[in-house]
PDB file of C-alpha atoms in Angstrom:
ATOM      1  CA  UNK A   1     -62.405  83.034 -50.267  1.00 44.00           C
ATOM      2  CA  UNK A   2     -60.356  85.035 -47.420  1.00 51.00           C
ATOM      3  CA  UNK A   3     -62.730  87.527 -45.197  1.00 57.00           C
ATOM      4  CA  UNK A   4     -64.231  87.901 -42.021  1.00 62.00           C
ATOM      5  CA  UNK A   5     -67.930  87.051 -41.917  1.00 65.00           C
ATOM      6  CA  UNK A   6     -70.547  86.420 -39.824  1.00 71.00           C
ATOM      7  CA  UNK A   7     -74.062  85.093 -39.991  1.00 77.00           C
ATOM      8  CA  UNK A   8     -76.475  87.710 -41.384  1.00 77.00           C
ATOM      9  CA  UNK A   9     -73.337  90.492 -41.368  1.00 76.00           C
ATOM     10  CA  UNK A  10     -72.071  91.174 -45.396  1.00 76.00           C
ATOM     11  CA  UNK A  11     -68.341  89.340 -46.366  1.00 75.00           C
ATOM     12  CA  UNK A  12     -65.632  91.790 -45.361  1.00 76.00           C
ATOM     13  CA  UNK A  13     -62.272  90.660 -47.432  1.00 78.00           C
ATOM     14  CA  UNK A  14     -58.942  90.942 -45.286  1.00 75.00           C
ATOM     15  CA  UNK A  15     -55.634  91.673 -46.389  1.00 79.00           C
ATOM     16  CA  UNK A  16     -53.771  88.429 -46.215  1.00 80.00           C
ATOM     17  CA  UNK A  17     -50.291  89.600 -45.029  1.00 82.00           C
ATOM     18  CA  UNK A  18     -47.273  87.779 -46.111  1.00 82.00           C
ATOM     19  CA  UNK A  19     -44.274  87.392 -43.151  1.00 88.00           C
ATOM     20  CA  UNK A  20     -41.365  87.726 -44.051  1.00 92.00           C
ATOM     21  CA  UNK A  21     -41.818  87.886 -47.654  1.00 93.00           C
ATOM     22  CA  UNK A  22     -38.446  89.014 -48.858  1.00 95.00           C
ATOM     23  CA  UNK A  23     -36.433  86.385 -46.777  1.00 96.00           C
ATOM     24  CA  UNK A  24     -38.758  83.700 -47.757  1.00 96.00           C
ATOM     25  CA  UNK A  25     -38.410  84.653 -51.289  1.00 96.00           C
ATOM     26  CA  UNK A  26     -34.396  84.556 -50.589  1.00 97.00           C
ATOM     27  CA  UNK A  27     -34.475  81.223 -49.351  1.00 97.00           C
ATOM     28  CA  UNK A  28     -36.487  79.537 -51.943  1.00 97.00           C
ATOM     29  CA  UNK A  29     -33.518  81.233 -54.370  1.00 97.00           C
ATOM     30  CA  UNK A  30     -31.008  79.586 -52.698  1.00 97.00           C
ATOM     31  CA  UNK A  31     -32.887  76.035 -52.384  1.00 97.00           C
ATOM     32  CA  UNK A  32     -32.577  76.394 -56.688  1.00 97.00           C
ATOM     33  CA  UNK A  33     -29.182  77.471 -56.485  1.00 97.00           C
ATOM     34  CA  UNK A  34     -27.900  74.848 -54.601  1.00 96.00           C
ATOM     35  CA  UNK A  35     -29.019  71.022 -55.543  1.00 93.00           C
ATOM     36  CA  UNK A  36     -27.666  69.320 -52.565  1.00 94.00           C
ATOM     37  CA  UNK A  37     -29.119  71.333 -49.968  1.00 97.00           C
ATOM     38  CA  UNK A  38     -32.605  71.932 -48.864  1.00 97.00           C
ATOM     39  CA  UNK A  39     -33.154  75.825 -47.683  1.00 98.00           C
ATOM     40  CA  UNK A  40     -36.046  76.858 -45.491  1.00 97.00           C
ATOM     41  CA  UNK A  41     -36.681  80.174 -43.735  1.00 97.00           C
ATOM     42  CA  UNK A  42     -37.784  79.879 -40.167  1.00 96.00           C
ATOM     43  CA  UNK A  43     -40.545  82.818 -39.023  1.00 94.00           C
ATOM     44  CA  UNK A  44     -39.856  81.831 -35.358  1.00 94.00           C
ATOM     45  CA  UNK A  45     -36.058  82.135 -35.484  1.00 95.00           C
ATOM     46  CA  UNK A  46     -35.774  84.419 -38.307  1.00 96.00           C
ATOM     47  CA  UNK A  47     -32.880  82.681 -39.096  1.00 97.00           C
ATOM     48  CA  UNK A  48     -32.296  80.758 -42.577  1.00 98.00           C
ATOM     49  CA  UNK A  49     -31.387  76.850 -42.206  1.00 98.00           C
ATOM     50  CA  UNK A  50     -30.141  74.555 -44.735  1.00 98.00           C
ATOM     51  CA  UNK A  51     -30.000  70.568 -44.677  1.00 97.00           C
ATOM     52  CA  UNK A  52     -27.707  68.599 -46.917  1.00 96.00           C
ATOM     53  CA  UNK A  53     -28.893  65.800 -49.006  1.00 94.00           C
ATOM     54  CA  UNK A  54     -26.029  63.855 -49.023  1.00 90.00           C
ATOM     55  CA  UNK A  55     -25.457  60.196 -46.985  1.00 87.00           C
ATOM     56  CA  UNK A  56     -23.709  60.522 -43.935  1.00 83.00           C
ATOM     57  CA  UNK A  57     -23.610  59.041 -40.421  1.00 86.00           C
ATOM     58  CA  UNK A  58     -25.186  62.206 -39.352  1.00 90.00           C
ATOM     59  CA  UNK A  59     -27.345  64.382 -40.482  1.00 93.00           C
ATOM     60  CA  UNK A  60     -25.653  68.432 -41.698  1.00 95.00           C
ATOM     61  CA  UNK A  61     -27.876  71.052 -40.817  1.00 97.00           C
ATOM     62  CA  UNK A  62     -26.195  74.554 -41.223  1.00 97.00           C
ATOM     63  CA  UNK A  63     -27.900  77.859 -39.789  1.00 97.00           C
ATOM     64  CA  UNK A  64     -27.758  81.544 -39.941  1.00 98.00           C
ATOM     65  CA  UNK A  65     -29.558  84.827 -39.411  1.00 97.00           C
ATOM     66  CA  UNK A  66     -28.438  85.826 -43.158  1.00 97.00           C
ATOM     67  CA  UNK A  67     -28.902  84.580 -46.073  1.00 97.00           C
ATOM     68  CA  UNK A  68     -25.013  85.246 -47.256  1.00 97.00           C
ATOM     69  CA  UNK A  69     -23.581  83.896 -44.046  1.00 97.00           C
ATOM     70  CA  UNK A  70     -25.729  80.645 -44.572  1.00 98.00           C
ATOM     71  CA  UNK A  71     -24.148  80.297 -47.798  1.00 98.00           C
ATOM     72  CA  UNK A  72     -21.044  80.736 -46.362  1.00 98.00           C
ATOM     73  CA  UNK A  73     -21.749  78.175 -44.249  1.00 97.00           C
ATOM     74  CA  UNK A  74     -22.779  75.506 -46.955  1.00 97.00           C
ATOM     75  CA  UNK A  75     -19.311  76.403 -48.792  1.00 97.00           C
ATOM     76  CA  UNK A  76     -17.700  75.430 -45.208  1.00 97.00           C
ATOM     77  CA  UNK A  77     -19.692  72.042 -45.231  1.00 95.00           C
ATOM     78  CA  UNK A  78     -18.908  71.280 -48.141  1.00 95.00           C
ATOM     79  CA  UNK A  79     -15.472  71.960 -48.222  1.00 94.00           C
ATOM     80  CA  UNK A  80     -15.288  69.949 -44.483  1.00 92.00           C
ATOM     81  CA  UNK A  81     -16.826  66.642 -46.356  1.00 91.00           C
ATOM     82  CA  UNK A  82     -14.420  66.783 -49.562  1.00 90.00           C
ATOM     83  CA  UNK A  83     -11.919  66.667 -47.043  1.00 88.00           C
ATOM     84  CA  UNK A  84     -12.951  63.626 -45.193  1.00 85.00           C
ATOM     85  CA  UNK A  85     -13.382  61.886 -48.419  1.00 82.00           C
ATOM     86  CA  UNK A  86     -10.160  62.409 -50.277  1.00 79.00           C
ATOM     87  CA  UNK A  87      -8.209  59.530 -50.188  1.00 79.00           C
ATOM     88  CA  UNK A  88      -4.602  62.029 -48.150  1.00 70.00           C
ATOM     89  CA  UNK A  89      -7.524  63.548 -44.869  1.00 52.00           C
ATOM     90  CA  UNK A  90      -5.473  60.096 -43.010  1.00 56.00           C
ATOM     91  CA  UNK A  91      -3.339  61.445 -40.310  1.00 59.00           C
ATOM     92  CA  UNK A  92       0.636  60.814 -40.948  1.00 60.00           C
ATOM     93  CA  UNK A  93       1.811  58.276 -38.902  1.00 60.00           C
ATOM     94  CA  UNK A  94       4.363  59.227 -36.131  1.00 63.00           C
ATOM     95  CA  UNK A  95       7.363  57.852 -36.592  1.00 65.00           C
ATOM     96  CA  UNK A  96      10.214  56.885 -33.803  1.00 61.00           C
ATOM     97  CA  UNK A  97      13.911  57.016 -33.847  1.00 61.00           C
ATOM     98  CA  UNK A  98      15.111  53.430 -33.461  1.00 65.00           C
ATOM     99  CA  UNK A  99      16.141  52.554 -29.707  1.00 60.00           C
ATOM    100  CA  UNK A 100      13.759  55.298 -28.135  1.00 54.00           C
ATOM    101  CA  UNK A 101      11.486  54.964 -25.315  1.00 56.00           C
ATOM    102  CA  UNK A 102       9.037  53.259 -27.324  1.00 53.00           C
ATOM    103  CA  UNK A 103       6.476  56.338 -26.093  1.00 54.00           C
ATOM    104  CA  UNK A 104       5.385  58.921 -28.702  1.00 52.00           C
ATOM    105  CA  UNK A 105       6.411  62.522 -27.362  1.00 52.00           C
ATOM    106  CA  UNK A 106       3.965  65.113 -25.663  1.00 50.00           C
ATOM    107  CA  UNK A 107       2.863  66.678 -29.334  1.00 47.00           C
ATOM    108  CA  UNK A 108       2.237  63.112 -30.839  1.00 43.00           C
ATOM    109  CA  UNK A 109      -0.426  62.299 -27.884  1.00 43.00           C
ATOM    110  CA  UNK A 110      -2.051  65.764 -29.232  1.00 42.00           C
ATOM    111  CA  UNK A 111      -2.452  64.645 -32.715  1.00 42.00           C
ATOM    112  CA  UNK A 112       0.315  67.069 -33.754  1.00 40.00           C
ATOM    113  CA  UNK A 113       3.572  65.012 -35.116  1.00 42.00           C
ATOM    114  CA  UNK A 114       7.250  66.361 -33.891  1.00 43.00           C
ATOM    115  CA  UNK A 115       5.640  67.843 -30.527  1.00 43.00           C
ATOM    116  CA  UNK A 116       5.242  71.215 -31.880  1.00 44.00           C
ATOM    117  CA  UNK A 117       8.060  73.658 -31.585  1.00 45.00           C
ATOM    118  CA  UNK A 118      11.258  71.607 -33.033  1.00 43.00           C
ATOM    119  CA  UNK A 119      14.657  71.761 -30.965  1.00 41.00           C
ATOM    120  CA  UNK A 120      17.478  73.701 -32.431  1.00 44.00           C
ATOM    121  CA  UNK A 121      19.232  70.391 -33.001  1.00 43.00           C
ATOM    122  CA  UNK A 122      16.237  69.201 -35.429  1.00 40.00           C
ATOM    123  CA  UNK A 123      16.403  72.485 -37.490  1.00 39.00           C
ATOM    124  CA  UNK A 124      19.972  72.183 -37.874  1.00 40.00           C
ATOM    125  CA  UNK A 125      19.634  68.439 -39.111  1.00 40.00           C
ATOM    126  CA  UNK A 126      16.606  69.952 -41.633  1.00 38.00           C
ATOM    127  CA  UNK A 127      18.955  72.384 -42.794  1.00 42.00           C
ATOM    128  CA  UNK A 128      21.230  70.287 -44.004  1.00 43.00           C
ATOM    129  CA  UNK A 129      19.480  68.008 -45.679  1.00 38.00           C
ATOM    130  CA  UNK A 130      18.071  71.041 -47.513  1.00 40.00           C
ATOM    131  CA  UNK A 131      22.078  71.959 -48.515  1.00 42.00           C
ATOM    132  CA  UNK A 132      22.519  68.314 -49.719  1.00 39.00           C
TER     133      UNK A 132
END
């Protein structure tokens, strides 16, 4: 029973208030919507966090103060890890002309292949590969 009491004083009852009852209620929605994912609602933060059940090297913990934008943010996971498990999320390789410098160019070392901005020679050879 939930009151204030004291000895030899009559049981008052007490309103027991619930915080933050329609984001709570919001998260546990979204913990049955979405089977890989544990939702919680933090009182402290008042922010809504979410923690993916799948295997990884390190644990995924999204947050946000809305319950939308944490949605949002599970889609973004999600999307992020079906990318690093298809089989074509390997970078190309770079590839050298034959009797270069044997060094890959500025935009290689970058992680970007044909050093970003091709010459005007390069478009021309493009284009006519296109024509043939």
């Amino acid at each position: 029973m939930t009151g204030r009491h004291r000895d030899g004083l009559p049981y008052a009852p007490v309103y027991r208030r619930v915080w933050d009852g329609p984001a709570r209620a919001e998260a546990e929605r979204i913990d049955l919507a979405w089977a890989d994912w544990t939702v919680l609602y933090s009182l402290g933060r008042r922010a809504f966090y979410a923690v993916a059940a799948w295997d990884g090297p390190r644990p995924v913990i999204v947050e946000d103060p809305t319950s939308e934008g944490l949605e949002e943010r599970m889609r973004e996971a999600e999307m992020i890890r079906a990318f690093r498990l298809s089989p074509r999320s390997s970078p190309a390789p770079v590839r050298r002309k034959r009797g270069g410098t044997g060094r890959p160019s500025s935009g290689a070392r970058n992680g970007e292949v044909g050093g970003g901005r091709p010459s005007p020679g390069g478009v021309t050879a493009l284009r006519g590969l296109l024509r043939s």
